[in-house]
Coordinates of C-alpha atoms in Angstrom, one line a residue:
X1 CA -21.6 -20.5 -22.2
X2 CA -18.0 -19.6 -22.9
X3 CA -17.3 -19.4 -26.4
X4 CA -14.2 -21.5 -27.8
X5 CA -11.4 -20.3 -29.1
X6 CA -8.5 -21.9 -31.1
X7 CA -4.8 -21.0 -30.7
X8 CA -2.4 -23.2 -33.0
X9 CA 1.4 -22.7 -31.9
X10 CA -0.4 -21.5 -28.4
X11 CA 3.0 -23.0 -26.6
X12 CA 5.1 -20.2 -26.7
X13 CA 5.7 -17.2 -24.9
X14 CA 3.0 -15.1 -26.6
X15 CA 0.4 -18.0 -26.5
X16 CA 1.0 -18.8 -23.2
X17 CA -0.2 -15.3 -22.1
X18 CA -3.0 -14.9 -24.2
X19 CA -4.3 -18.2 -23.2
X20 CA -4.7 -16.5 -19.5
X21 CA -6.1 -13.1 -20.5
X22 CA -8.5 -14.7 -22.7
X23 CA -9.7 -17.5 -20.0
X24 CA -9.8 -14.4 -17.6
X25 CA -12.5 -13.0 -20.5
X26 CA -14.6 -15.9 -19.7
X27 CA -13.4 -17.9 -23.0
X28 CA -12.5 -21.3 -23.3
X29 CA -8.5 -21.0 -24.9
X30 CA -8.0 -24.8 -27.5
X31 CA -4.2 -24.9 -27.8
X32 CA -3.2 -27.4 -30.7
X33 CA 0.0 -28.5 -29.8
X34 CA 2.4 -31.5 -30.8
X35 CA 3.0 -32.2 -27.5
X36 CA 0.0 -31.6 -25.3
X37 CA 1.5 -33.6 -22.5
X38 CA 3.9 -31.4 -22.2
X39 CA 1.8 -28.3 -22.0
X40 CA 1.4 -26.4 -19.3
X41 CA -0.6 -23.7 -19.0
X42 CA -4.1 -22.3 -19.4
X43 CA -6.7 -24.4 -21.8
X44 CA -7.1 -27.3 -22.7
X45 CA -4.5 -28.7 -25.1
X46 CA -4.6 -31.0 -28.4
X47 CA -2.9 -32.8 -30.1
X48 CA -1.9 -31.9 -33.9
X49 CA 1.1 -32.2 -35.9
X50 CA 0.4 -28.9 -38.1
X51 CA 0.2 -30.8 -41.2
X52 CA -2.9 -33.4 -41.2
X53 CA -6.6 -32.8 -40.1
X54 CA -7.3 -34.9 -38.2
X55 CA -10.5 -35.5 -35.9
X56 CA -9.4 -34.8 -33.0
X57 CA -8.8 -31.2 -33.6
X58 CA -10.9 -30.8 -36.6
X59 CA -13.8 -31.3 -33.8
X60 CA -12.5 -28.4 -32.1
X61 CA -13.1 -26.1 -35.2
X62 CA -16.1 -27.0 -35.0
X63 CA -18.3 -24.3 -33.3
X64 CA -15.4 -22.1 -32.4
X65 CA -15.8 -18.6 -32.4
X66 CA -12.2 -17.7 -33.8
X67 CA -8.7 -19.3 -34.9
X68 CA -5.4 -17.3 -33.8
X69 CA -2.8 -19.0 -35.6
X70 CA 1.1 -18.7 -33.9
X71 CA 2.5 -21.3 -35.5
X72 CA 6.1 -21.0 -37.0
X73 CA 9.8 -22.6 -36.6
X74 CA 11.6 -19.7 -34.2
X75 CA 13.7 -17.5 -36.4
X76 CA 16.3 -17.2 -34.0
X77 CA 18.4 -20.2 -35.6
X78 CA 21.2 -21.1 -37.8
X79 CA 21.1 -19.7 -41.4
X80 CA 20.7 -22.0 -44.2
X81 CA 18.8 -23.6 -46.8
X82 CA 17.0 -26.3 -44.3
X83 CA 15.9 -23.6 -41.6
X84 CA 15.0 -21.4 -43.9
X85 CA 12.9 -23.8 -45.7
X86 CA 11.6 -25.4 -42.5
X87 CA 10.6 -21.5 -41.6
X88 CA 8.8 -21.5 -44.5
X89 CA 7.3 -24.5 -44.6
X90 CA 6.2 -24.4 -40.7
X91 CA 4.6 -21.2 -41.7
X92 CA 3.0 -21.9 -45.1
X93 CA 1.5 -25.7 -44.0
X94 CA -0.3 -24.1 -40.7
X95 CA -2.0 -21.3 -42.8
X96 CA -2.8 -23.8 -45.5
X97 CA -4.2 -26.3 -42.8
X98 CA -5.9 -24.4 -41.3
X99 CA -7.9 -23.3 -44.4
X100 CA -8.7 -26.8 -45.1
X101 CA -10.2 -27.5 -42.0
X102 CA -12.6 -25.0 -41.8
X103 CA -13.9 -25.4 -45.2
X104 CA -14.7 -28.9 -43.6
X105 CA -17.3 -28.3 -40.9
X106 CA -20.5 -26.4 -41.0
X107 CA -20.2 -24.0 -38.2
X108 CA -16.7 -22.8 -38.6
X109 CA -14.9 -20.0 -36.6
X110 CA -16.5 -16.4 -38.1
X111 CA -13.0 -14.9 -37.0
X112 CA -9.2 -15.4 -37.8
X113 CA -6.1 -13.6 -36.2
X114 CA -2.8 -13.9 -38.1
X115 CA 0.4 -13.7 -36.3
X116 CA 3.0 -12.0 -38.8
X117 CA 6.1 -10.0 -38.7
X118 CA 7.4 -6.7 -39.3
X119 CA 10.6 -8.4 -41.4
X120 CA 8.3 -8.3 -44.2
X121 CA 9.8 -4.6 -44.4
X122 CA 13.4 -5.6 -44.4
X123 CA 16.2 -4.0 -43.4
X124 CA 15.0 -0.5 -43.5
X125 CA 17.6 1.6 -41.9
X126 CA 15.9 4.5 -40.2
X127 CA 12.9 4.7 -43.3
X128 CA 9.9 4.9 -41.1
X129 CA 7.3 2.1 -42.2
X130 CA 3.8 1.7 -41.6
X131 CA 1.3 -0.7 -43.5
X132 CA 1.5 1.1 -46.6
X133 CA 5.2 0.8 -46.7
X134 CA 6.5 -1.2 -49.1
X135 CA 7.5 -4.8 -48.4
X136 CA 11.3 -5.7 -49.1
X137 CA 11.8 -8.7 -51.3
X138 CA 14.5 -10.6 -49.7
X139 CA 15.5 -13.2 -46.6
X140 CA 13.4 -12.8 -44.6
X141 CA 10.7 -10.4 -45.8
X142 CA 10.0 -13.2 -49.1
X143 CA 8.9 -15.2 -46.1
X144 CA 6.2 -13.5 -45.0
X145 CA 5.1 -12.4 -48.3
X146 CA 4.7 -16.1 -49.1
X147 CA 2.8 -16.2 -45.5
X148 CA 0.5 -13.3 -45.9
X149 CA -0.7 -15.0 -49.2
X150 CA -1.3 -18.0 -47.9
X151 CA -3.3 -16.5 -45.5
X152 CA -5.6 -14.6 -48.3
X153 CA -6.0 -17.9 -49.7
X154 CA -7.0 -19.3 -46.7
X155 CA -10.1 -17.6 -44.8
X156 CA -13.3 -17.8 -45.8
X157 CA -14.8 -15.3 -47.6
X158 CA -17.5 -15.0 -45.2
X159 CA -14.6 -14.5 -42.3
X160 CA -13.2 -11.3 -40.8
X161 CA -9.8 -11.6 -40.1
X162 CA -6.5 -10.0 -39.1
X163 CA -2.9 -10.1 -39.9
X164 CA -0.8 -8.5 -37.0
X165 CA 3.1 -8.0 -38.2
X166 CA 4.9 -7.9 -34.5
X167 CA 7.3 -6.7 -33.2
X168 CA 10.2 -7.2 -30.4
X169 CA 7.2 -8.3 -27.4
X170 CA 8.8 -7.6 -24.2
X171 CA 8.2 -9.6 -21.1
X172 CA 10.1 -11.1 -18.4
X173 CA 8.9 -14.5 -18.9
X174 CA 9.8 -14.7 -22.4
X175 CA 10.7 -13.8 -25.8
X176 CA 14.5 -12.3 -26.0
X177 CA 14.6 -9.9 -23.4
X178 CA 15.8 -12.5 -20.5
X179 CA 18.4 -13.5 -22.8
X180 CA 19.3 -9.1 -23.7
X181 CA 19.1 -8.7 -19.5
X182 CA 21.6 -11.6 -18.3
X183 CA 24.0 -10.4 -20.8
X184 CA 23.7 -6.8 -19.3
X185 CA 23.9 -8.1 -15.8
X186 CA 27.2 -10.0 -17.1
X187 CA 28.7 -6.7 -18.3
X188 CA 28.0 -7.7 -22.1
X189 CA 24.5 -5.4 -23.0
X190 CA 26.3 -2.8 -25.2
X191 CA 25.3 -1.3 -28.4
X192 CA 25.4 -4.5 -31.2
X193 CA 26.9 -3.8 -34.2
X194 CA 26.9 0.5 -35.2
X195 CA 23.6 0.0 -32.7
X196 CA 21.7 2.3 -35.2
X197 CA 19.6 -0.3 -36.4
X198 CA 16.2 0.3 -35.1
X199 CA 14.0 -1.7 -32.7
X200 CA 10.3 -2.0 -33.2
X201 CA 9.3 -3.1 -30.0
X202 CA 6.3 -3.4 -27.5
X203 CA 5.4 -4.8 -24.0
X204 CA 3.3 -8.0 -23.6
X205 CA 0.6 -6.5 -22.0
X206 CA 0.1 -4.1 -25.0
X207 CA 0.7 -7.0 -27.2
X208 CA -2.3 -9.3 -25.7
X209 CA -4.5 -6.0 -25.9
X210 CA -3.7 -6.1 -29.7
X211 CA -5.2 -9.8 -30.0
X212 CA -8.2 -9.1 -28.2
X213 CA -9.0 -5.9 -29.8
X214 CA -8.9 -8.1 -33.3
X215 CA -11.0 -10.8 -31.9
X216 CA -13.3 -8.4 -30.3
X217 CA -13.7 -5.4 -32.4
X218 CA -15.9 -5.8 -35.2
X219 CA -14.8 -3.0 -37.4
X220 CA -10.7 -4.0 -37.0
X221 CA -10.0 -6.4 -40.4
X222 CA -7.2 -6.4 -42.4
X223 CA -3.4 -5.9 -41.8
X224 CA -2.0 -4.1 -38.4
X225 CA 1.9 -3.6 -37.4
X226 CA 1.8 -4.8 -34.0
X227 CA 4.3 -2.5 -32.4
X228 CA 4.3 0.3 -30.0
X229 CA 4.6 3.9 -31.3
X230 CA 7.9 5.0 -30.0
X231 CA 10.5 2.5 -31.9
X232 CA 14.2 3.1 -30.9
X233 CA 17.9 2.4 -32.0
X234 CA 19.8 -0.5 -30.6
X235 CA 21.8 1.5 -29.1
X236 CA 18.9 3.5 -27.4
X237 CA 17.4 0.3 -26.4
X238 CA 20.6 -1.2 -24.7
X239 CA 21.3 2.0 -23.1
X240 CA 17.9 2.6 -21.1
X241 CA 18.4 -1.9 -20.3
X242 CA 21.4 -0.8 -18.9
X243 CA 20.0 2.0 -16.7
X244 CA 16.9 0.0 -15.8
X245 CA 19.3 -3.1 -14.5
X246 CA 21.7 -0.3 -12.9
X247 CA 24.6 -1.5 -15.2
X248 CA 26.7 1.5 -16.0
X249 CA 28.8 0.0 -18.5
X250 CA 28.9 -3.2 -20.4
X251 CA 31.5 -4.1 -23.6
X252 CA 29.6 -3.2 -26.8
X253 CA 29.5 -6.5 -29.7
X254 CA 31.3 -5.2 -32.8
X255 CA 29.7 -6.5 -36.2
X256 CA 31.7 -9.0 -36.5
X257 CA 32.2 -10.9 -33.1
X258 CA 28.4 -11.1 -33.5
X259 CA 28.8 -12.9 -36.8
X260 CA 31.8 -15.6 -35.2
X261 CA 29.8 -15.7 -32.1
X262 CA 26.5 -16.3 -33.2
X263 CA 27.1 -20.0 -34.9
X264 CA 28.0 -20.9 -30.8
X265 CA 24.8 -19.9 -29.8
X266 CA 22.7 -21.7 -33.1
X267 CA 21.5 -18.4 -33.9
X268 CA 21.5 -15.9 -36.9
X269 CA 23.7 -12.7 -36.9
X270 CA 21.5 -10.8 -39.3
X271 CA 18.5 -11.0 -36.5
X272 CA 20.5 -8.7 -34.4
X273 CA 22.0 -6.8 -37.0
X274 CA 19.4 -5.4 -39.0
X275 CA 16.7 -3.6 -38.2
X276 CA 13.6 -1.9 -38.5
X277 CA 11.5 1.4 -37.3
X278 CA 7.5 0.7 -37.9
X279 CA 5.0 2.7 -36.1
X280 CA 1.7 1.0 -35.5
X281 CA -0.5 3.3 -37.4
X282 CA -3.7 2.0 -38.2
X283 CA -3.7 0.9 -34.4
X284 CA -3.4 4.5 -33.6
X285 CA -5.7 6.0 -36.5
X286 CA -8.7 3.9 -35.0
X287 CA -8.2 5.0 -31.4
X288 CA -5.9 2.1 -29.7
X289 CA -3.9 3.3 -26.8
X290 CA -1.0 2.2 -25.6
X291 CA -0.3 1.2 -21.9
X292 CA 3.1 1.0 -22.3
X293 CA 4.4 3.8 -25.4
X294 CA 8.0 4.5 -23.4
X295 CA 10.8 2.5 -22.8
X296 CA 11.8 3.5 -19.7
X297 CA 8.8 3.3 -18.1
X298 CA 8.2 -0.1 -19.7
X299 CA 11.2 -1.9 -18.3
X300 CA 10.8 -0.3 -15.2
X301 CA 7.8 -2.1 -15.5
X302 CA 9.2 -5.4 -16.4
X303 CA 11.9 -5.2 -13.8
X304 CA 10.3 -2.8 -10.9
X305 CA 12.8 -4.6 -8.0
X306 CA 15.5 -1.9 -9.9
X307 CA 14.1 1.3 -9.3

């Protein structure tokens, strides 16, 4: 019998994947959506508005062997008082949900996977951070502290769980890295800003290995950076995309054309601005290997019809 699993938020790039690796695992993927109609994609999907239990989904809980929770308003969006309250609040009301319901069936899921962030470390220049870094206390990083204790107050005590902080996922199908390659390929994928700001970053494949490590390994519990081991500068970064998509050159984005031009584009300058180098090492101290730990080889991987 396969054994059910449920992904809240599963929509999204990152959800949309795992869904598939974990139905290729022989489990049955729950993806509690606001518009299940709309889904498409592997599992079956439900219908929940990430603020009431209700039946429906609550039934679902029931009996399932883990939660992985990817809920959240993208990030990637105007600054402001309303979206950054509605980050928040998307955040905050999922976790908090989520603990109700399964403190309201008898069999509940013995297992919950956390999706978090690596802003909780701020804008840390080139200071190196791993878990025991200290978290920053500003936009954004007050987010997820506010996340990561709602979280603790969530789970059972009886529940193992795991809060992965990710990084940049890298993928073809998704996440920023389509957006980062057109621009290349229309002669704009230089350095942003100084371009010293550090990229944490990882490829998907690496990333869905993360989530079923947590669901799978027994002894893994706590809090993980979800990032590969080799982080890089922005300018790094856009150098080897430029290489991999055989664009020699391409006009760099001073500081502050990113700051007029973001506004056009509904997004926030400080995402692309700041940065952060985090190194996955409690990932690495209990023996996870990464597939993909070099950037050139990774987005050689991603686009292999440009070697």
């Amino acid at each position: 019998m396969k054994k059910r699993i449920i992904i809240a938020g599963g929509t999204g790039f990152i959800g949309k994947v795992l869904a598939t690796q974990l139905a290729k695992l022989d489990y049955e993927p729950v993806i509690l959506t606001r518009n299940p109609k709309r889904f498409q994609g592997m599992g079956r999907a439900i219908q929940w508005d990430a603020k009431h239990v209700t039946d429906n989904w609550l039934n679902e809980i029931e009996g399932a062997c883990a939660i992985i929770n990817l809920t959240g308003k993208n990030v990637n969006c105007r600054p402001g008082k309303a979206n950054r309250a509605a980050i928040l609040q998307s955040r905050i009301e999922s976790v908090d949900l989520l603990g109700r319901a399964i403190r309201l069936v008898p069999h509940f899921p013995k297992c919950w996977i956390q999706a978090g962030s690596l802003a909780i470390y701020g804008n840390a220049s080139s200071r190196i951070c791993d878990e025991a870094s200290k978290a920053a206390t500003d936009y954004p990083a007050n987010v997820c502290i506010e996340w990561e204790s709602a979280l603790g107050n969530a789970i059972r005590p009886e529940m193992r769980w795991g809060n992965l902080r990710i990084g940049f996922v890298l993928g073809k199908e998704g996440g920023a890295l389509p957006f980062l390659a057109k621009l290349t390929r229309l002669g704009l994928g230089g350095s942003i800003g100084n371009g010293k700001q550090y990229i944490s970053w990882l490829h998907i494949d690496d990333m869905i290995r993360i989530f079923v490590e947590a669901l799978e390994n027994p002894n893994m519990t706590g809090t993980y950076n979800a990032t590969g081991p080799n982080p890089v500068t922005n300018q790094e970064f856009m150098q080897q995309l430029r290489k991999t998509l055989r664009c020699p050159w391409s006009l760099p984005a001073p500081a502050l054309a990113v700051k007029i031009g973001a506004p056009f584009l509904n997004s926030d300058p400080q995402i692309a601005l700041t940065g952060r180098r985090c190194i996955p090492a409690r990932l690495l101290s209990e023996g996870f290997s990464f597939i993909y730990p070099n950037l050139a080889t990774t987005l050689q991987a991603i686009y292999p019809d440009k070697k």
